[in-house]
Short mmCIF file of C-alpha atoms and ligand atoms in Angstrom, two decimals:
data_model
loop_
_atom_site.label_atom_id
_atom_site.label_comp_id
_atom_site.label_asym_id
_atom_site.label_seq_id
_atom_site.Cartn_x
_atom_site.Cartn_y
_atom_site.Cartn_z
CA UNK A 131 16.58 27.33 -9.97
CA UNK A 132 13.94 26.12 -12.47
CA UNK A 133 10.39 26.14 -11.18
CA UNK A 134 7.53 23.81 -12.01
CA UNK A 135 3.79 23.85 -11.44
CA UNK A 136 2.09 20.50 -10.86
CA UNK A 137 -1.71 20.48 -10.85
CA UNK A 138 -3.41 17.66 -8.94
CA UNK A 139 -0.22 17.53 -6.92
CA UNK A 140 -1.70 15.44 -4.11
CA UNK A 141 -3.03 12.75 -6.44
CA UNK A 142 -1.21 9.68 -7.68
CA UNK A 143 0.60 11.11 -10.71
CA UNK A 144 0.90 14.64 -9.38
CA UNK A 145 2.62 13.57 -6.16
CA UNK A 146 5.03 11.29 -8.03
CA UNK A 147 5.92 14.23 -10.31
CA UNK A 148 6.43 16.58 -7.36
CA UNK A 149 8.89 14.12 -5.78
CA UNK A 150 10.73 13.41 -9.01
CA UNK A 151 11.16 17.10 -9.88
CA UNK A 152 12.21 18.07 -6.36
CA UNK A 153 14.77 15.24 -6.31
CA UNK A 154 16.27 16.74 -9.48
CA UNK A 155 16.60 20.17 -7.90
CA UNK A 156 13.42 21.84 -9.10
CA UNK A 157 11.43 24.34 -7.07
CA UNK A 158 7.93 22.87 -7.15
CA UNK A 159 4.57 24.49 -6.57
CA UNK A 160 1.67 22.04 -6.27
CA UNK A 161 -1.96 22.94 -6.83
CA UNK A 162 -4.78 20.76 -5.46
CA UNK A 163 -8.09 21.34 -3.69
CA UNK A 164 -8.71 17.72 -2.58
CA UNK A 165 -11.66 17.52 -4.94
CA UNK A 166 -11.00 13.77 -5.17
CA UNK A 167 -12.73 13.51 -1.79
CA UNK A 168 -15.77 15.34 -3.16
CA UNK A 169 -15.86 12.91 -6.10
CA UNK A 170 -15.40 9.66 -4.17
CA UNK A 171 -15.94 10.26 -0.44
CA UNK A 172 -13.46 9.98 2.45
CA UNK A 173 -11.51 7.03 0.99
CA UNK A 174 -10.64 9.30 -1.95
CA UNK A 175 -9.13 12.04 0.18
CA UNK A 176 -5.63 13.11 -0.84
CA UNK A 177 -4.96 15.19 2.28
CA UNK A 178 -2.57 12.60 3.75
CA UNK A 179 -0.43 12.77 0.61
CA UNK A 180 -0.52 16.56 0.78
CA UNK A 181 0.74 16.52 4.38
CA UNK A 182 3.43 14.02 3.40
CA UNK A 183 4.66 16.23 0.56
CA UNK A 184 4.70 19.35 2.73
CA UNK A 185 6.66 17.49 5.43
CA UNK A 186 9.11 15.59 3.26
CA UNK A 187 9.76 17.51 0.02
CA UNK A 188 12.22 20.35 0.50
CA UNK A 189 10.93 23.68 -0.82
CA UNK A 190 7.53 22.27 -1.82
CA UNK A 191 4.84 24.95 -1.79
CA UNK A 192 1.19 23.98 -1.77
CA UNK A 193 -1.51 26.15 -3.30
CA UNK A 194 -5.12 25.32 -2.48
CA UNK A 195 -6.77 26.26 -5.73
CA UNK A 196 -9.56 25.01 -7.97
CA UNK A 197 -8.60 24.87 -11.65
CA UNK A 198 -12.19 25.88 -12.49
CA UNK A 199 -11.39 29.30 -11.00
CA UNK A 200 -10.18 31.00 -14.17
CA UNK A 201 -8.98 34.25 -12.64
CA UNK A 202 -7.13 32.49 -9.81
CA UNK A 203 -5.41 30.23 -12.36
CA UNK A 204 -4.38 33.27 -14.40
CA UNK A 205 -3.10 35.07 -11.31
CA UNK A 206 -1.04 32.04 -10.25
CA UNK A 207 0.55 31.61 -13.67
CA UNK A 208 1.23 35.34 -13.92
CA UNK A 209 2.99 35.17 -10.56
CA UNK A 210 4.94 31.94 -11.13
CA UNK A 211 5.62 31.96 -14.88
CA UNK A 212 6.67 28.33 -14.42
CA UNK A 213 9.37 26.74 -16.58
CA UNK A 214 7.36 23.52 -16.72
CA UNK A 215 3.70 22.60 -16.16
CA UNK A 216 2.46 19.10 -15.44
CA UNK A 217 -1.33 19.03 -15.49
CA UNK A 218 -2.86 16.02 -13.73
CA UNK A 219 -5.83 17.55 -11.83
CA UNK A 220 -9.03 15.89 -13.00
CA UNK A 221 -12.26 14.09 -12.32
CA UNK A 222 -10.64 10.78 -13.27
CA UNK A 223 -13.49 8.24 -13.26
CA UNK A 224 -15.25 6.85 -16.34
CA UNK A 225 -18.23 5.68 -14.27
CA UNK A 226 -18.55 8.60 -11.82
CA UNK A 227 -18.94 11.23 -14.54
CA UNK A 228 -22.57 10.40 -15.37
CA UNK A 229 -23.69 11.35 -11.84
CA UNK A 230 -21.74 14.65 -11.80
CA UNK A 231 -21.75 15.81 -15.42
CA UNK A 232 -21.21 19.54 -14.78
CA UNK A 233 -18.34 18.98 -12.35
CA UNK A 234 -16.77 16.44 -14.69
CA UNK A 235 -16.85 18.76 -17.70
CA UNK A 236 -15.95 21.89 -15.77
CA UNK A 237 -12.89 20.28 -14.18
CA UNK A 238 -11.66 18.18 -17.10
CA UNK A 239 -12.44 20.31 -20.11
CA UNK A 240 -12.83 23.88 -18.82
CA UNK A 241 -10.15 23.56 -16.10
CA UNK A 242 -7.66 22.35 -18.71
CA UNK A 243 -8.64 25.19 -21.03
CA UNK A 244 -8.11 27.71 -18.21
CA UNK A 245 -4.58 26.40 -17.74
CA UNK A 246 -3.79 26.37 -21.46
CA UNK A 247 -4.86 29.98 -22.06
CA UNK A 248 -3.03 31.21 -18.97
CA UNK A 249 0.06 29.25 -20.04
CA UNK A 250 -0.12 30.82 -23.50
CA UNK A 251 -0.34 34.27 -21.97
CA UNK A 252 2.34 33.95 -19.28
CA UNK A 253 4.76 31.13 -20.15
CA UNK A 254 4.10 29.98 -23.69
CA UNK A 255 7.55 28.46 -24.20
CA UNK A 256 7.37 26.28 -21.11
CA UNK A 257 6.72 22.58 -21.75
CA UNK A 258 3.25 21.46 -20.65
CA UNK A 259 2.37 17.78 -20.08
CA UNK A 260 -1.27 16.81 -20.11
CA UNK A 261 -2.46 13.50 -18.66
CA UNK A 262 -5.12 12.40 -21.11
CA UNK A 263 -6.67 8.94 -21.13
CA UNK A 264 -7.21 5.91 -23.35
CA UNK A 265 -10.94 6.56 -22.84
CA UNK A 266 -10.67 9.18 -25.61
CA UNK A 267 -10.78 6.13 -27.92
CA UNK A 268 -14.19 5.33 -26.41
CA UNK A 269 -15.24 1.74 -26.94
CA UNK A 270 -13.50 1.54 -30.35
CA UNK A 271 -10.92 -0.95 -28.96
CA UNK A 272 -13.80 -3.37 -28.28
CA UNK A 273 -14.46 -3.66 -32.01
CA UNK A 274 -10.99 -5.03 -32.77
CA UNK A 275 -10.93 -8.77 -33.36
CA UNK A 276 -10.46 -10.41 -29.97
CA UNK A 277 -9.74 -13.94 -28.83
CA UNK A 278 -10.69 -15.41 -25.51
CA UNK A 279 -7.99 -17.25 -23.60
CA UNK A 280 -8.27 -19.11 -20.29
CA UNK A 281 -7.59 -16.09 -18.05
CA UNK A 282 -7.76 -13.09 -20.39
CA UNK A 283 -8.81 -11.60 -23.70
CA UNK A 284 -6.19 -10.73 -26.29
CA UNK A 285 -6.14 -9.21 -29.76
CA UNK A 286 -7.12 -11.63 -32.49
CA UNK A 287 -5.12 -9.91 -35.22
CA UNK A 288 -1.72 -10.39 -33.58
CA UNK A 289 -1.19 -6.73 -32.75
CA UNK A 290 0.99 -5.90 -29.77
CA UNK A 291 -1.24 -3.05 -28.58
CA UNK A 292 -3.18 0.02 -29.56
CA UNK A 293 -1.36 2.90 -31.18
CA UNK A 294 -2.23 6.55 -31.69
CA UNK A 295 -3.80 5.97 -35.12
CA UNK A 296 -6.99 4.61 -33.53
CA UNK A 297 -9.92 6.95 -34.18
CA UNK A 298 -11.37 8.90 -31.27
CA UNK A 299 -14.48 9.65 -33.34
CA UNK A 300 -17.97 8.09 -33.56
CA UNK A 301 -17.87 5.69 -30.66
CA UNK A 302 -19.16 5.52 -27.08
CA UNK A 303 -16.92 7.39 -24.66
CA UNK A 304 -18.76 7.96 -21.33
CA UNK A 305 -19.09 11.58 -20.26
CA UNK A 306 -15.60 11.31 -18.77
CA UNK A 307 -14.17 10.16 -22.11
CA UNK A 308 -15.89 13.10 -23.78
CA UNK A 309 -14.66 15.72 -21.29
CA UNK A 310 -11.11 14.35 -21.51
CA UNK A 311 -11.32 14.21 -25.31
CA UNK A 312 -12.31 17.90 -25.31
CA UNK A 313 -9.24 18.68 -23.19
CA UNK A 314 -7.03 16.40 -25.30
CA UNK A 315 -8.06 18.23 -28.50
CA UNK A 316 -7.58 21.64 -26.88
CA UNK A 317 -4.06 20.62 -25.82
CA UNK A 318 -3.27 19.43 -29.35
CA UNK A 319 -4.57 22.72 -30.70
CA UNK A 320 -2.42 24.86 -28.41
CA UNK A 321 0.51 22.75 -29.62
CA UNK A 322 -0.32 23.09 -33.29
CA UNK A 323 -2.02 26.48 -33.60
CA UNK A 324 0.19 28.37 -31.11
CA UNK A 325 3.22 26.09 -31.50
CA UNK A 326 3.36 25.66 -27.74
CA UNK A 327 5.31 22.70 -26.33
CA UNK A 328 2.23 20.79 -25.13
CA UNK A 329 2.45 16.99 -24.92
CA UNK A 330 -0.64 14.80 -24.65
CA UNK A 331 -0.25 11.46 -22.87
CA UNK A 332 -3.17 9.04 -23.17
CA UNK A 333 -2.87 6.90 -20.09
CA UNK A 334 -3.92 3.28 -19.79
CA UNK A 335 -3.88 2.28 -16.12
CA UNK A 336 -1.58 4.58 -14.14
CA UNK A 337 -0.91 3.16 -10.73
CA UNK A 338 1.22 3.26 -7.60
CA UNK A 339 1.17 2.62 -3.87
CA UNK A 340 0.09 6.13 -2.85
CA UNK A 341 -3.12 6.04 -4.90
CA UNK A 342 -6.16 7.01 -2.79
CA UNK A 343 -7.93 4.14 -4.52
CA UNK A 344 -11.71 3.71 -4.54
CA UNK A 345 -14.03 1.29 -6.29
CA UNK A 346 -14.63 3.73 -9.14
CA UNK A 347 -11.01 4.69 -9.73
CA UNK A 348 -7.58 3.17 -9.19
CA UNK A 349 -8.29 -0.46 -10.11
CA UNK A 350 -5.03 -2.13 -9.09
CA UNK A 351 -4.54 -0.27 -5.80
CA UNK A 352 -8.20 -0.85 -4.91
CA UNK A 353 -8.15 -4.60 -5.54
CA UNK A 354 -4.96 -4.86 -3.45
CA UNK A 355 -6.65 -2.84 -0.70
CA UNK A 356 -9.61 -5.26 -0.73
CA UNK A 357 -7.36 -8.33 -0.70
CA UNK A 358 -5.36 -6.99 2.23
CA UNK A 359 -8.26 -5.74 4.33
CA UNK A 360 -10.74 -8.56 3.58
CA UNK A 361 -13.19 -6.15 1.98
CA UNK A 362 -15.39 -7.92 -0.63
CA UNK A 363 -14.62 -7.08 -4.27
CA UNK A 364 -17.03 -7.20 -7.21
CA UNK A 365 -15.65 -8.26 -10.56
CA UNK A 366 -17.80 -6.51 -13.15
CA UNK A 367 -18.36 -8.13 -16.54
CA UNK A 368 -16.29 -9.87 -19.23
CA UNK A 369 -15.81 -12.94 -16.95
CA UNK A 370 -12.98 -11.09 -15.20
CA UNK A 371 -10.87 -11.52 -18.33
CA UNK A 372 -10.63 -7.81 -19.16
CA UNK A 373 -7.04 -6.66 -19.61
CA UNK A 374 -5.28 -3.42 -18.67
CA UNK A 375 -1.64 -2.41 -18.97
CA UNK A 376 -0.30 -0.98 -15.74
CA UNK A 377 2.38 1.69 -15.44
CA UNK A 378 3.94 2.89 -12.20
CA UNK A 379 3.53 6.60 -11.43
CA UNK A 380 7.32 7.04 -11.09
CA UNK A 381 7.80 5.81 -14.66
CA UNK A 382 5.23 8.42 -15.76
CA UNK A 383 7.10 11.16 -13.87
CA UNK A 384 10.40 10.18 -15.53
CA UNK A 385 8.77 10.32 -18.93
CA UNK A 386 7.43 13.81 -18.32
CA UNK A 387 10.94 15.00 -17.50
CA UNK A 388 12.12 13.48 -20.78
CA UNK A 389 9.37 15.44 -22.53
CA UNK A 390 10.55 18.60 -20.77
CA UNK A 391 14.06 18.03 -22.16
CA UNK A 392 12.82 17.33 -25.71
CA UNK A 393 9.29 18.72 -26.12
CA UNK A 394 7.33 18.22 -29.34
CA UNK A 395 4.40 20.64 -29.79
CA UNK A 396 0.97 19.02 -29.85
CA UNK A 397 2.25 15.45 -29.98
CA UNK A 398 -0.01 12.64 -28.76
CA UNK A 399 1.30 9.48 -27.09
CA UNK A 400 -0.32 6.35 -25.74
CA UNK A 401 1.14 5.71 -22.31
CA UNK A 402 0.86 2.52 -20.29
CA UNK A 403 2.83 -0.46 -19.10
CA UNK A 404 2.64 -2.14 -22.51
CA UNK A 405 2.23 -5.86 -23.07
CA UNK A 406 4.79 -6.91 -20.46
CA UNK A 407 2.78 -5.09 -17.77
CA UNK A 408 -0.66 -6.19 -18.94
CA UNK A 409 -2.83 -8.17 -16.57
CA UNK A 410 -6.46 -9.29 -16.38
CA UNK A 411 -8.66 -9.17 -13.29
CA UNK A 412 -8.50 -12.98 -12.93
CA UNK A 413 -4.71 -12.86 -13.25
CA UNK A 414 -4.52 -10.13 -10.62
CA UNK A 415 -6.54 -12.26 -8.22
CA UNK A 416 -4.20 -15.24 -8.83
CA UNK A 417 -1.08 -13.10 -8.41
CA UNK A 418 -2.36 -11.75 -5.10
CA UNK A 419 -3.17 -15.27 -3.92
CA UNK A 420 0.38 -16.37 -4.72
CA UNK A 421 1.59 -13.43 -2.65
CA UNK A 422 -0.44 -14.63 0.32
CA UNK A 423 -3.62 -12.56 -0.06
CA UNK A 424 -6.84 -14.31 -1.01
CA UNK A 425 -9.48 -11.93 -2.33
CA UNK A 426 -13.14 -12.36 -1.38
CA UNK A 427 -14.95 -11.70 -4.63
CA UNK A 428 -18.27 -12.01 -6.36
CA UNK A 429 -19.15 -11.60 -10.01
CA UNK A 430 -21.66 -9.30 -11.74
CA UNK A 431 -22.21 -10.19 -15.39
CA UNK A 432 -23.35 -6.84 -16.85
CA UNK A 433 -20.26 -4.91 -17.81
CA UNK A 434 -19.70 -1.20 -17.25
CA UNK A 435 -21.00 0.86 -20.16
CA UNK A 436 -18.21 1.28 -22.70
CA UNK A 437 -15.65 -0.54 -20.54
CA UNK A 438 -12.65 -1.79 -22.50
CA UNK A 439 -12.39 -5.56 -22.94
CA UNK A 440 -8.69 -5.57 -23.76
CA UNK A 441 -6.56 -2.44 -23.66
CA UNK A 442 -2.79 -2.64 -24.04
CA UNK A 443 -0.86 0.47 -25.08
CA UNK A 444 1.47 0.27 -28.05
CA UNK A 445 4.49 2.24 -26.79
CA UNK A 446 6.40 2.29 -30.10
CA UNK A 447 5.96 6.01 -30.77
CA UNK A 448 6.87 6.97 -27.22
CA UNK A 449 9.99 4.82 -27.27
CA UNK A 450 11.00 6.13 -30.70
CA UNK A 451 10.71 9.78 -29.58
CA UNK A 452 12.18 9.20 -26.10
CA UNK A 453 14.73 6.40 -26.48
CA UNK A 454 16.37 7.16 -23.12
CA UNK A 455 13.15 6.47 -21.24
CA UNK A 456 12.64 3.00 -19.73
CA UNK A 457 9.82 1.30 -17.86
CA UNK A 458 11.49 0.44 -14.56
CA UNK A 459 8.57 -1.17 -12.73
CA UNK A 460 7.14 -4.61 -13.53
CA UNK A 461 3.69 -5.76 -12.41
CA UNK A 462 5.22 -7.96 -9.69
CA UNK A 463 7.24 -5.03 -8.49
CA UNK A 464 4.18 -2.75 -8.40
CA UNK A 465 2.12 -5.30 -6.44
CA UNK A 466 4.97 -5.82 -3.95
CA UNK A 467 5.24 -2.06 -3.41
CA UNK A 468 1.50 -1.80 -2.78
CA UNK A 469 1.57 -4.64 -0.25
CA UNK A 470 4.58 -3.08 1.47
CA UNK A 471 2.70 0.20 1.75
CA UNK A 472 -0.15 -1.61 3.53
CA UNK A 473 2.33 -3.36 5.85
CA UNK A 474 3.94 -0.01 6.71
CA UNK A 475 0.64 1.82 7.28
CA UNK A 476 -1.33 -0.98 8.93
CA UNK A 477 0.94 -3.94 9.84
CA UNK A 478 -1.91 -6.02 11.34
CA UNK A 479 -3.90 -6.24 8.12
CA UNK A 480 -0.98 -6.95 5.78
N1 LIG B 217 -4.93 6.66 -12.69
C1 LIG B 217 -5.25 6.19 -13.89
O1 LIG B 217 -5.41 4.99 -14.07
C2 LIG B 217 -5.37 7.14 -15.05
C3 LIG B 217 -5.52 6.59 -16.33
C4 LIG B 217 -5.60 7.44 -17.43
C5 LIG B 217 -5.53 8.80 -17.25
N2 LIG B 217 -5.40 9.31 -15.99
C6 LIG B 217 -5.34 10.76 -15.84
O2 LIG B 217 -4.17 11.10 -15.12
C7 LIG B 217 -4.42 12.21 -14.28
C8 LIG B 217 -4.02 11.90 -12.89
O3 LIG B 217 -4.72 10.76 -12.42
P1 LIG B 217 -4.55 10.27 -10.94
O4 LIG B 217 -4.82 8.82 -10.92
O5 LIG B 217 -3.28 10.81 -10.38
O6 LIG B 217 -5.80 11.01 -10.28
P2 LIG B 217 -5.98 11.46 -8.75
O7 LIG B 217 -7.43 11.59 -8.55
O8 LIG B 217 -5.19 10.58 -7.85
O9 LIG B 217 -5.31 12.91 -8.72
C9 LIG B 217 -5.97 14.04 -9.23
C10 LIG B 217 -5.86 15.15 -8.21
O10 LIG B 217 -6.50 16.32 -8.76
C11 LIG B 217 -7.18 16.99 -7.72
N3 LIG B 217 -8.26 17.78 -8.31
C12 LIG B 217 -9.42 17.32 -8.83
N4 LIG B 217 -10.17 18.34 -9.24
C13 LIG B 217 -9.48 19.47 -8.99
C14 LIG B 217 -9.74 20.84 -9.20
N5 LIG B 217 -10.89 21.26 -9.73
N6 LIG B 217 -8.79 21.75 -8.84
C15 LIG B 217 -7.63 21.33 -8.28
N7 LIG B 217 -7.32 20.04 -8.03
C16 LIG B 217 -8.25 19.11 -8.39
C17 LIG B 217 -7.71 15.87 -6.82
O11 LIG B 217 -8.00 16.31 -5.51
C18 LIG B 217 -6.57 14.85 -6.88
O12 LIG B 217 -5.66 15.00 -5.79
C19 LIG B 217 -5.89 12.58 -14.48
O13 LIG B 217 -5.97 13.59 -15.44
C20 LIG B 217 -6.49 11.31 -15.03
O14 LIG B 217 -7.62 11.55 -15.84
C21 LIG B 217 -5.30 8.50 -14.90
#
């Protein structure tokens, strides 16, 4: 039986990957130390997801390990020699990084490097998927010509979205964007220099009902949580017209399996929901209202430093390299799933 290692296995993308792989007959080891709680407080805890995986996924083995612990990472890879690695463990917040710069860099850049070197030494032919971010492009997308519409911004030059040719250089990234860019480049290098099958996936907004969403990370799940529970929400900057493309975590997991089947060393892909799954904050609020949930919100005019005004992934390269892969989840579908999750967990509030 093929075996896989998923880092950040209790988080949004990691847990979706664990389930997908196990459903296809893989033996899965998940690595996570619940550091999300340390980053974001109790609402960020991923322990419930961990318990759920242990209870419901046959053969799932959990390893409580910090990817900053180089020797422990090496020992684990030497023991497992996994056939496939999906690396999702991270400090994932653009805004949080400034307050915890050492943790951010140590987890995102050094933790990734620890995994890459150990993978080179113990399982160099095994495909390795790295969840990078569109924040490696810094604020460069904000300098594209933009037009303002009634409920959103859009590109003024008619482009469908942003492709991989955008420069990651000489722009404002946030410390998070910089630590992820360091990891992104290291992954590319292990692909190119060592010819290892490492794929780099620059995520837009990755989302799903099991996200332990907090104000600083997990936009869509957090706004749904506020709408359902009556918690006040603050729209920050750009008149609420900022746009993100949303992709369901299960669609990400399916893509990673496609990469496993046909890996391309060091290749970089933009990964998101694309134009069809793009939505602004104002449009999200309207959609939730139509679904019976009116959000209590206020507006703060000063935008987050380096926040994207309009980010939609151009999926052309991904679709050309992986023609069998499809986006199966629409925005409406994702919102419905999130609301259902709230109904199941706390019927009174939803
Ligand atoms: N969710 C998004 O919108 C988004 C967008 C772009 C990129 N990404 C990237 O995708 C990946 C997964 O994101 P997510 O939303 O699933 O995040 P998540 O926070 O839900 O999951 C990450 C998991 O990693 C664990 N973790 C953190 N530090 C660790 C450490 N030192 N050792 C072991 N485990 C650790 C956390 O406890 C958490 O369970 C991240 O690399 C993130 O940067 C996410």
